[in-house]
XYZ file of C-alpha atoms in Angstrom:
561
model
C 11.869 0.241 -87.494
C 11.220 -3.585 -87.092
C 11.074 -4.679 -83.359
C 14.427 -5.927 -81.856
C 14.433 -9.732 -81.143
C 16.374 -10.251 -77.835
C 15.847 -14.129 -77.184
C 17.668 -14.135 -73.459
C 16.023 -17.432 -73.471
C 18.314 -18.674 -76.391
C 20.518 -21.692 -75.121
C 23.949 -20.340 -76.438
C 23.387 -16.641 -74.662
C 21.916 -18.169 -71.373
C 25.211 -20.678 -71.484
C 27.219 -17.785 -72.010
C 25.451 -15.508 -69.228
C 25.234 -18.490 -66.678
C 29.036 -19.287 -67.065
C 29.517 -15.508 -66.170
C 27.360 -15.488 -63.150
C 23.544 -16.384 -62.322
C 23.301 -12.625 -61.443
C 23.904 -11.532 -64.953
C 21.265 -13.860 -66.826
C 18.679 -12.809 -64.362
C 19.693 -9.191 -64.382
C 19.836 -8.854 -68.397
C 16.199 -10.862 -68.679
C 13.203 -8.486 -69.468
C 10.179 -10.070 -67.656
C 7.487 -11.019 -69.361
C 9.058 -9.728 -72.496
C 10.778 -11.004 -75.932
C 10.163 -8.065 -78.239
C 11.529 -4.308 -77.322
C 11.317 -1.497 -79.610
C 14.830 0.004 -79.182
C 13.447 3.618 -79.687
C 10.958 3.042 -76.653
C 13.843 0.784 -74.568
C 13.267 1.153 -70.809
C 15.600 2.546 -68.565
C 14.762 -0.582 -66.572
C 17.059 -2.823 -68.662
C 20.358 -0.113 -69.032
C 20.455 0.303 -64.683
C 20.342 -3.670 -64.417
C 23.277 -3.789 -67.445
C 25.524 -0.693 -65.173
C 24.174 -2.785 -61.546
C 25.183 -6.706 -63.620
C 28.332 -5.185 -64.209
C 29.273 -3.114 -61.193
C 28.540 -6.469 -58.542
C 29.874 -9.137 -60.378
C 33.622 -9.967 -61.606
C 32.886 -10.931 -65.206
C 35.638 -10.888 -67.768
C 35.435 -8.391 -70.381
C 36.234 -11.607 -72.860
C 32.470 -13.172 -71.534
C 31.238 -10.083 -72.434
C 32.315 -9.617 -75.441
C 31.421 -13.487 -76.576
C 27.649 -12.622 -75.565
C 28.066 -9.126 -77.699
C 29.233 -11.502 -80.752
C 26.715 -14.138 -80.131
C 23.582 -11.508 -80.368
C 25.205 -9.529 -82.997
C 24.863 -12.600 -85.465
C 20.903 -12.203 -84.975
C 20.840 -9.011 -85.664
C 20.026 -7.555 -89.548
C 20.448 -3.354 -89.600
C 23.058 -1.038 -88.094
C 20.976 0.535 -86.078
C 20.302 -2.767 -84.123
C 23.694 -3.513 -83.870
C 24.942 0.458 -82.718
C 22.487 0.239 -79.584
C 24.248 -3.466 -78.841
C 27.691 -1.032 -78.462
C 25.368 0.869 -76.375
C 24.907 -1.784 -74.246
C 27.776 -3.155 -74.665
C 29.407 0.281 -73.591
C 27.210 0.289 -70.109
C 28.594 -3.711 -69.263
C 32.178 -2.450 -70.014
C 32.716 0.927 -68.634
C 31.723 0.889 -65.349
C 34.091 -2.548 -64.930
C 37.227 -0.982 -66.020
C 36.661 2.378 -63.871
C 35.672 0.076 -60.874
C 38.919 -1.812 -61.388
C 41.296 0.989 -62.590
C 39.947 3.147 -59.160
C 40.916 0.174 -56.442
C 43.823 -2.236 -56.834
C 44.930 -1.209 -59.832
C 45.932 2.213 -58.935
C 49.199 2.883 -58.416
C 50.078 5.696 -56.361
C 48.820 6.838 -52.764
C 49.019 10.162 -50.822
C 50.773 10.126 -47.675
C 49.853 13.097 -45.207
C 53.278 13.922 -44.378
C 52.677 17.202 -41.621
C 49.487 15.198 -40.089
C 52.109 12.454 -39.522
C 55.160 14.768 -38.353
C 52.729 16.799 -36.400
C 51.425 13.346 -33.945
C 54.496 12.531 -33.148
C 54.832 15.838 -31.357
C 51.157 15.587 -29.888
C 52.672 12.051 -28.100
C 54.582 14.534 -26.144
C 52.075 17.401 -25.564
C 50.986 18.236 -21.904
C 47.233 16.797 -22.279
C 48.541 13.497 -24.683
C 48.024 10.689 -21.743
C 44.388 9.827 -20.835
C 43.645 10.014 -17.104
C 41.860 6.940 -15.886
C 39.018 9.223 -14.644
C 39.015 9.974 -18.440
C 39.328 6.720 -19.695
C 36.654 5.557 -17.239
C 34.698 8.177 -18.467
C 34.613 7.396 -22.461
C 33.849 3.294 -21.191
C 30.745 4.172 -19.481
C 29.574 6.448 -22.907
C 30.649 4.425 -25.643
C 28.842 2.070 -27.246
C 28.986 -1.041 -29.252
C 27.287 -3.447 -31.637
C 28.329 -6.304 -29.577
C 26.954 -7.182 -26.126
C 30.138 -8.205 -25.656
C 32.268 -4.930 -25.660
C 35.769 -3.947 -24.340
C 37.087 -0.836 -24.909
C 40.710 -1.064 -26.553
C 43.264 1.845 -25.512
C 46.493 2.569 -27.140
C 49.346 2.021 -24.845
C 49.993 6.125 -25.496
C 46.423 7.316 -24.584
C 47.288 5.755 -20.872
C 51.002 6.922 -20.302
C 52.548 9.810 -21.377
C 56.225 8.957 -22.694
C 58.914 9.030 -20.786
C 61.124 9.275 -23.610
C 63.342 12.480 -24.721
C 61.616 12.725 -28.464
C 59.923 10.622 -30.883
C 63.099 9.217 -32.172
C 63.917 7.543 -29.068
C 60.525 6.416 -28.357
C 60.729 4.990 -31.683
C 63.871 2.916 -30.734
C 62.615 1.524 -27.727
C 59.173 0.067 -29.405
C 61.534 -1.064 -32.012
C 63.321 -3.093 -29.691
C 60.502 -4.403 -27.601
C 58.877 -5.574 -30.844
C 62.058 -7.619 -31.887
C 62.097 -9.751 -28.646
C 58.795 -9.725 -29.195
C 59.119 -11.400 -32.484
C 61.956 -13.951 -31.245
C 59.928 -15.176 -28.751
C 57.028 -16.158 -31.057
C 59.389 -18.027 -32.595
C 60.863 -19.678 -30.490
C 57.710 -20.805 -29.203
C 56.181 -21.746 -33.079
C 59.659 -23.734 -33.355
C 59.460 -25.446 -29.595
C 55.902 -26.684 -30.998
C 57.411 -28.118 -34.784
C 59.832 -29.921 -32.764
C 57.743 -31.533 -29.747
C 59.657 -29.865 -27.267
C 57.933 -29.216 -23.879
C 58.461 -26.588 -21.198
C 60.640 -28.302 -18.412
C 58.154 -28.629 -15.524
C 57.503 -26.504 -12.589
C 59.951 -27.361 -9.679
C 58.676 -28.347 -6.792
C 59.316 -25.449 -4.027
C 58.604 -25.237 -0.401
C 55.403 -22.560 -1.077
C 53.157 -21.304 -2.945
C 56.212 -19.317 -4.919
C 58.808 -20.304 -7.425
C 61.830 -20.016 -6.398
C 63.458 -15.912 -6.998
C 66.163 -17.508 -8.925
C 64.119 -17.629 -12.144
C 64.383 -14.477 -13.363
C 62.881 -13.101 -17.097
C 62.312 -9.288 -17.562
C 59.120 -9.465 -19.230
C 59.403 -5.671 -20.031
C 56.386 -5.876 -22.530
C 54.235 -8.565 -20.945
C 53.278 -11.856 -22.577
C 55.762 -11.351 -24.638
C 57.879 -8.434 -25.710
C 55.939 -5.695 -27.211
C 52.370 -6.946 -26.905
C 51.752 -4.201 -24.361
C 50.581 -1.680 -27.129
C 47.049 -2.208 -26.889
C 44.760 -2.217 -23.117
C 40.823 -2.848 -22.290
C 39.514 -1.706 -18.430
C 38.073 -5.483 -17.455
C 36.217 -6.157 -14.489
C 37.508 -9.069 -12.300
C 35.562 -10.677 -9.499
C 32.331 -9.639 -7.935
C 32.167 -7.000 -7.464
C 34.262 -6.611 -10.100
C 37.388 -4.475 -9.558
C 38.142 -2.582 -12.842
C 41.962 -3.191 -13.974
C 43.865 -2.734 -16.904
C 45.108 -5.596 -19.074
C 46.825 -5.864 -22.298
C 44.799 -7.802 -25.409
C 47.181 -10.556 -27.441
C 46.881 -12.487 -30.278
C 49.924 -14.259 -29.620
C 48.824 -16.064 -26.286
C 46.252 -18.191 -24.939
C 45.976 -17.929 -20.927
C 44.344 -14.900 -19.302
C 46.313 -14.411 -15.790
C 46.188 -11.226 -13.471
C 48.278 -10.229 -10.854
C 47.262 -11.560 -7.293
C 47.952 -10.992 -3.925
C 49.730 -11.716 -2.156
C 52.925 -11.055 -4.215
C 56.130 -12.713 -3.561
C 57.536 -10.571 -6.875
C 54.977 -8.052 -8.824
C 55.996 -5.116 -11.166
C 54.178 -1.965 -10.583
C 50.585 -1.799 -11.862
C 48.311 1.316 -12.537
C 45.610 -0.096 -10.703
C 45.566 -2.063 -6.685
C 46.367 -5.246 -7.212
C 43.542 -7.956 -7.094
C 42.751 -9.674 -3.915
C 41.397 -13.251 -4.361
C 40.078 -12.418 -0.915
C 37.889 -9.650 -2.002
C 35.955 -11.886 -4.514
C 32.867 -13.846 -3.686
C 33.337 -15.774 -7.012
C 37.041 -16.541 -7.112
C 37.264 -20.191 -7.116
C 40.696 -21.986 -7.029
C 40.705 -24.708 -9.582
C 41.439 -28.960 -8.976
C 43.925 -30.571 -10.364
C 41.705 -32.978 -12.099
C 40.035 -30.510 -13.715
C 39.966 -30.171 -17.980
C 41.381 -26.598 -17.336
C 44.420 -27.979 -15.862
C 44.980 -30.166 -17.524
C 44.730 -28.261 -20.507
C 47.691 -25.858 -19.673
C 51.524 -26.694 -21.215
C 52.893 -26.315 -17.749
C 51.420 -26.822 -14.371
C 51.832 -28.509 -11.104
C 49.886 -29.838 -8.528
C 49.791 -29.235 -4.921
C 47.134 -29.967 -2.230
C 45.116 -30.603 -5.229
C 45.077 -27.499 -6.141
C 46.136 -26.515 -9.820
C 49.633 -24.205 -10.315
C 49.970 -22.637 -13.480
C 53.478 -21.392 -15.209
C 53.068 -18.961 -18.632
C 56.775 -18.403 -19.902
C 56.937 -16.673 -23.762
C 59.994 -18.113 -24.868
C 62.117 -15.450 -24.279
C 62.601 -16.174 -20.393
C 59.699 -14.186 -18.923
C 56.682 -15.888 -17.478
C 54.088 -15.722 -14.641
C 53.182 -18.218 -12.447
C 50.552 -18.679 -9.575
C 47.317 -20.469 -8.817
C 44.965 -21.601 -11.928
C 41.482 -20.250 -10.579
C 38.396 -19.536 -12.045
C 36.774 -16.125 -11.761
C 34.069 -13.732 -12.989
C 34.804 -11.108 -15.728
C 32.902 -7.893 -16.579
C 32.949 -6.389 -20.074
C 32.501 -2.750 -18.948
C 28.855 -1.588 -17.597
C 27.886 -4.157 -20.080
C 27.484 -8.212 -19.263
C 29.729 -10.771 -17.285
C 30.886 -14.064 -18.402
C 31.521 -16.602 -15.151
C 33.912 -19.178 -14.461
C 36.095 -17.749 -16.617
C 39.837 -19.893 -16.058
C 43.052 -17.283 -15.193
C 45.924 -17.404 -13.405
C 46.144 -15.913 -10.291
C 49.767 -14.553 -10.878
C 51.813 -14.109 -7.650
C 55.152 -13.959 -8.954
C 55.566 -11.459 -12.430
C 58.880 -9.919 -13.331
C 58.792 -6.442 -14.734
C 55.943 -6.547 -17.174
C 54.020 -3.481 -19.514
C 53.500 -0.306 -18.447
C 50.658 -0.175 -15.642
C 48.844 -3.200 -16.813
C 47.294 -5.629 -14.313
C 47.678 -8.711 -16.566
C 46.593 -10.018 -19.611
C 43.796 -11.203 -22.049
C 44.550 -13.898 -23.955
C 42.894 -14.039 -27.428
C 44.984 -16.299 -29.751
C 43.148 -20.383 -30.347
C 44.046 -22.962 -27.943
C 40.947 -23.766 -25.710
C 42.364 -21.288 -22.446
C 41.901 -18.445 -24.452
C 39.074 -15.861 -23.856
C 36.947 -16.680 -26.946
C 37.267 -20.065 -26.674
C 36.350 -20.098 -23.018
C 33.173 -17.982 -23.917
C 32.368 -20.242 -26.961
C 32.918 -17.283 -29.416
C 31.835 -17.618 -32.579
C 33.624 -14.709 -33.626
C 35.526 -11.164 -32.235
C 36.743 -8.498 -33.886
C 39.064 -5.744 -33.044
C 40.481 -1.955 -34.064
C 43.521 -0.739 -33.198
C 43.714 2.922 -33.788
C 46.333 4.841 -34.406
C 49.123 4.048 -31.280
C 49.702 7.796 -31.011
C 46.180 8.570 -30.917
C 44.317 8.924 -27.103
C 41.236 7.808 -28.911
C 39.703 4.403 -28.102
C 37.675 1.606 -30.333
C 36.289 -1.741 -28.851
C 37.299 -5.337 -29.104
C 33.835 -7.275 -29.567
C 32.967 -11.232 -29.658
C 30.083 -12.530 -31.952
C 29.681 -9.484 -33.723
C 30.530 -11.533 -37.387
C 32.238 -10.146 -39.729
C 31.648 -6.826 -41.619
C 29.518 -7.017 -45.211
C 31.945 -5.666 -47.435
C 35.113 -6.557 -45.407
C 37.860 -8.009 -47.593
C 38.734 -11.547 -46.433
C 41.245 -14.450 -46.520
C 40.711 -18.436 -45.490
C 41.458 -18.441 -41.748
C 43.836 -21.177 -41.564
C 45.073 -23.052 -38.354
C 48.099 -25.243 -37.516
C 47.841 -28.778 -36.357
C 51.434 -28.074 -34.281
C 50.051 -24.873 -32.366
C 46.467 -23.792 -32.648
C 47.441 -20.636 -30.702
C 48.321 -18.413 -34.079
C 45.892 -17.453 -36.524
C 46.998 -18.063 -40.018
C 45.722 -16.063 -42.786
C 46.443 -17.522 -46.669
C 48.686 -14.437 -48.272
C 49.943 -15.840 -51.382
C 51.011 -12.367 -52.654
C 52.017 -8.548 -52.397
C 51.873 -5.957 -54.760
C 54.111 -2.501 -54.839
C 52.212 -0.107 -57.508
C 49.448 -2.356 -58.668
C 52.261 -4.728 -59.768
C 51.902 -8.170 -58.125
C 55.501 -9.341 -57.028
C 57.566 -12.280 -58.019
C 57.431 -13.840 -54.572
C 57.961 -18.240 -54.570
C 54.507 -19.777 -52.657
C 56.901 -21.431 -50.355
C 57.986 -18.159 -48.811
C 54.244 -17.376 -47.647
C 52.782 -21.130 -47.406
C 51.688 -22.800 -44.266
C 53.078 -26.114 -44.366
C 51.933 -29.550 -42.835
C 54.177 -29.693 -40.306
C 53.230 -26.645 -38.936
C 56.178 -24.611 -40.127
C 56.137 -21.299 -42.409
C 52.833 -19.524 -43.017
C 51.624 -16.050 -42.165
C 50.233 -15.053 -38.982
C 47.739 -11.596 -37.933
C 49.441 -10.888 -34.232
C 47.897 -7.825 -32.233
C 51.676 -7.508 -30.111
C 53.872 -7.868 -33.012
C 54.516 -4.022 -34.597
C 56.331 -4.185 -37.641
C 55.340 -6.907 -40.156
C 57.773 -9.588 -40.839
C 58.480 -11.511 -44.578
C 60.759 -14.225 -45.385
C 64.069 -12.370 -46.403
C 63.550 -13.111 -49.992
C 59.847 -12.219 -49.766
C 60.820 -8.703 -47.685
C 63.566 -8.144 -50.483
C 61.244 -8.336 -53.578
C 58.621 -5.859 -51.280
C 61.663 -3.112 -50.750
C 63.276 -3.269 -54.057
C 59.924 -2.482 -55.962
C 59.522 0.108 -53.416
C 62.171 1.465 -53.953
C 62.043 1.598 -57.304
C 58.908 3.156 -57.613
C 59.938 6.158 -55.072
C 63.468 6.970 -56.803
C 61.874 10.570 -56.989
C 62.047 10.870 -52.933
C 65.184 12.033 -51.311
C 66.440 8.488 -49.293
C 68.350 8.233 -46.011
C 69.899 6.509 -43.958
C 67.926 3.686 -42.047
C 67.045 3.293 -38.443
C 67.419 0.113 -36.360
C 65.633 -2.914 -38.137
C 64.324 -0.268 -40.619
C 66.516 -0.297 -43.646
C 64.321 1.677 -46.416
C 63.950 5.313 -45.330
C 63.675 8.821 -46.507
C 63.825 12.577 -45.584
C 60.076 13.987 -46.412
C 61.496 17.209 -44.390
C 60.607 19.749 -47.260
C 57.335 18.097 -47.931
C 53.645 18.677 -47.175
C 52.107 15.686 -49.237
C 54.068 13.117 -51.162
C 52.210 10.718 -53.839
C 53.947 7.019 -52.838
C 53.705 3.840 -54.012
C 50.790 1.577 -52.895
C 51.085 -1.197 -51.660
C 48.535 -4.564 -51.561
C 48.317 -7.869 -49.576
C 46.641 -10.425 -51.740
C 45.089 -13.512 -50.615
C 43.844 -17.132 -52.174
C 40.302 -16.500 -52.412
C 40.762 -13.228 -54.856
C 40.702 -10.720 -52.296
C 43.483 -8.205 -51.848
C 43.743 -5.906 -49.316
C 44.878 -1.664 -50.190
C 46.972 -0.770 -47.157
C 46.847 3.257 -46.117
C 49.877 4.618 -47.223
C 50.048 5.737 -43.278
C 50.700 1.989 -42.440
C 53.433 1.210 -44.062
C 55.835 4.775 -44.326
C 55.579 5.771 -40.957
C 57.712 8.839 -38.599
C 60.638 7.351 -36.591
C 61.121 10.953 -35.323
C 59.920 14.432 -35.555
C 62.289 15.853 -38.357
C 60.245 14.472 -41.090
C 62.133 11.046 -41.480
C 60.032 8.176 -42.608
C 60.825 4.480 -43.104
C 59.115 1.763 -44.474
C 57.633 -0.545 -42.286
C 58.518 -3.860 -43.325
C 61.120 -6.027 -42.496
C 63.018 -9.342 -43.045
C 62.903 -12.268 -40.814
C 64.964 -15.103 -41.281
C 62.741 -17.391 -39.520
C 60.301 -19.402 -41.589
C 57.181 -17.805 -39.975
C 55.921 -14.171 -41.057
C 53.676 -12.305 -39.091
C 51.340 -9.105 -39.907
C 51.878 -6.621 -37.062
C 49.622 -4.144 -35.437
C 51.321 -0.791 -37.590
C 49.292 -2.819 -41.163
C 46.596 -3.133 -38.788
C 45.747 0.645 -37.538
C 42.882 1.955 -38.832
C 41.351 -1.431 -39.567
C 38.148 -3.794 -37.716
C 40.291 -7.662 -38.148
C 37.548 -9.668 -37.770
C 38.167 -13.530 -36.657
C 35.109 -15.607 -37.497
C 35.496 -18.977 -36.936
C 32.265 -20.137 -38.118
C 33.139 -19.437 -41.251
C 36.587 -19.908 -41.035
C 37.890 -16.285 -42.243
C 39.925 -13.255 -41.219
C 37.999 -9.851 -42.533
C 39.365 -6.610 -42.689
C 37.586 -3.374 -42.773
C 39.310 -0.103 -43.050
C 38.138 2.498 -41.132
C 35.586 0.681 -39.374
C 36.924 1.575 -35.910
């Protein structure tokens, strides 16, 4: 059998393989060698083929151009037959890779595992201790020097609720003030409208009149997710909710002209050898929306645009990331008058973009958080300059020049069964004036679409599960179904898809989820008729969101928790 000519060097194949990637010319190119006998053809050159194709995104049209391009050099059939051998190797292992990921159109939702939480949430041993709690901080471990542990709202207190049903409900409604007030905050910032000043009072206090039940903290519903933090030195462990959605970190202080009840003592200024009250001259003070100065000494006043806020003396103080390291002169309000507030925490952690927040006061380069499963008592951490994950799927981190709080990811599309949806770019774009867009929020629960964006999601949905028995739906919920009778049930999937390529494959857990314990589920999507969309924390479970602002992404990495 003559000797088979494969000239890699050849202009027109090297322009073809080029175009395709660099990775396939060099991966196809025999070193040191023009002439291969096909009967004695190395292994070598088939695993770079099956490892060209199985890392790189080339077309199967490229492909088949360089298979037509070589063919014409070739004289016998038997040259030509172990080309479609090759050919075969480049092809295959693209279609399965593709056919096995986004392309696949049915999930498996776990519907007893599901049922069966919702009952643990109400089991004897379901809330953590703090001795517990404490416990799993001082064993766990990170990648990140910078480490908190992150705590379901669930693994710390045990519902007080009757069942899951009503449990449901009430995190239903939290979220939705929750949700207003990001919006009216995003549309306070579109239309250059401050916060009215603090008023000037006789002490330290604002006056009792002011009133705002801030049932779920900075903002309704953001109390889902807790770290233990150490404030002061010695640092005096407390609980405080993580958000997204906000920018200064504040604690309760005494003394307290108003406090809600906390888990933990409250903080006393007086107790810390590094608690320094901030001047009013100072860039941290001058930083904040609202703030007032007295004696020279720098006032602070959060509200979260639904009414609630906090409001005390702007200090600066140490903070302790476990039995790990402490960051110092770290700025947060002293709080010494809080209405209501979440469940036990001390205060909050601000994590969203504006220069008060935690990472930017540390000079993060990047965190990352988990949230597991909010009816889980397991734990994961929240870490800063850990990067983001290797094979994490990513979207363009985008920012708005009206309110650099919010993190902006570029979603320009969703899929329902592998089939991308007919959604306008306008319904999911981020516009110049700061209005519109899609935001990752760590307090929100449910996502939120545009109405017409939400409608195309639940009609394809629906659509595609017209074998499940439906019922009827349950407070913002309007797509549900009884699963009752069922163990297992093949559904839908469902994809986020962003501008550089990447797509995201939610779990089918995070998106039909249990509203009670009778086996009624509900997609977990719904409309908003503002022009801002948000990706809650119930997407999120399950999943490291990474926030790397060196390179200006948002990563996500299921089941990295």
């Amino acid at each position: 059998m003559p000797n088979l000519t494969l000239d890699l060097a050849s202009p027109i194949v090297a322009a073809v393989l080029i175009q395709s990637s660099p990775l396939a010319y060099c991966s196809c190119c025999l070193p040191n060698e023009s002439y291969v006998n096909p009967l004695s053809f190395p292994s070598y050159i088939y695993s770079n083929i099956v490892i060209f194709s199985s890392h790189t995104h080339t077309h199967l049209s490229i492909i088949i151009i360089i298979v037509v391009v070589i063919s014409a050099f070739l004289s016998s059939m038997a040259e030509r037959a172990f080309l479609f051998y090759i050919f075969s190797a480049l092809c295959i292992p693209i279609v399965i890779s593709r056919s096995l990921s986004l392309s696949s159109k049915t999930t498996v939702l776990d519907v007893s595992l599901s049922i069966q939480k919702t009952l643990d949430v109400f089991s004897a041993g379901s809330a953590m201790s703090v001795q517990k709690s404490v416990q799993l901080e001082q064993i766990s471990s990170s990648s990140s020097a910078l480490s908190f542990q992150l705590h379901s709202r669930s693994s710390l207190h045990r519902a007080q609720h009757r069942d899951y049903s009503s449990l449901t409900l009430a995190r239903l409604e939290r979220d939705s003030v929750r949700v207003k007030a990001l919006q009216a905050r995003l549309n306070l910032a579109i239309n250059g409208i401050v916060d009215p000043d603090l008023k000037p009072v006789g002490t330290v206090f604002v006056d009792d009149k002011l009133e705002g039940p801030v049932t779920s903290g900075s903002s309704q519903g953001s109390g889902e997710y807790f770290s233990r933090v150490g404030i002061g030195r010695p640092p005096r462990e407390v609980y405080m909710v993580l958000d997204t959605g906000s920018d200064v970190n504040w604690v309760q202080c005494a003394p307290c002209a108003d406090c809600y009840q906390q888990t933990d003592p409250i903080y006393e200024p007086a107790a810390s050898a590094s608690y320094s009250p901030l001047t009013c001259e100072t860039r941290q003070c001058k930083s904040l929306d609202v703030s007032e100065c007295r004696n020279n000494s720098c006032l602070y006043e959060v509200s979260y645009g639904d009414g609630s806020y906090t409001v005390g003396d702007f200090v600066t103080e140490t903070i302790t990331f476990g039995d790990s390291a402490s960051v110092s002169s770290i700025a947060i309000g002293c709080g010494h008058n809080n209405e209501g507030l979440f469940v036990g925490a001390a205060g909050l952690i601000g994590l969203g973009g504006g220069s008060l927040s935690f990472p930017s006061q540390i000079n993060a380069s990047s965190f990352s958080y988990c949230l597991v499963d909010r009816d889980s008592d397991s734990a994961s951490t929240l870490e800063f300059d850990s990067g983001t994950e290797p094979n994490a799927v990513t979207s363009p981190l985008l920012r708005s020049r009206k309110l650099n709080t919010f993190y902006y990811l570029d979603l320009t599309g969703l899929s329902v069964a592998g089939e991308l949806l007919s959604i306008p770019p306008s319904a999911l774009r981020l516009d110049d004036n700061g209005d519109g867009g899609v935001i990752v929020d760590s307090g929100t629960a449910v996502t939120r679409l545009q109405t017409e964006a939400y409608k195309s999601l639940r009609d394809a949905f629906v659509k595609a599960t017209g074998n499940l028995p439906s019922t009827d739906g349950v407070a913002l919920f309007d797509t549900c179904y009884d699963l009752s009778s069922m163990k297992r049930v093949e559904v839908p999937t469902v994809s986020f898809h962003f501008s550089d390529g990447n797509a995201l494959l939610l779990p089918a857990k995070n998106y039909l989820i249990p509203v009670d314990s009778a086996g009624t589920f509900c997609l977990a999507f719904a409309p908003t008729s503002s022009s801002l969309s948000i990706i809650g924390n119930i997407q999120q479970q399950g999943t490291r969101v990474s926030f790397d602002f060196a390179k200006s992404l948002i990563g996500f990495s299921p089941n990295k928790c």
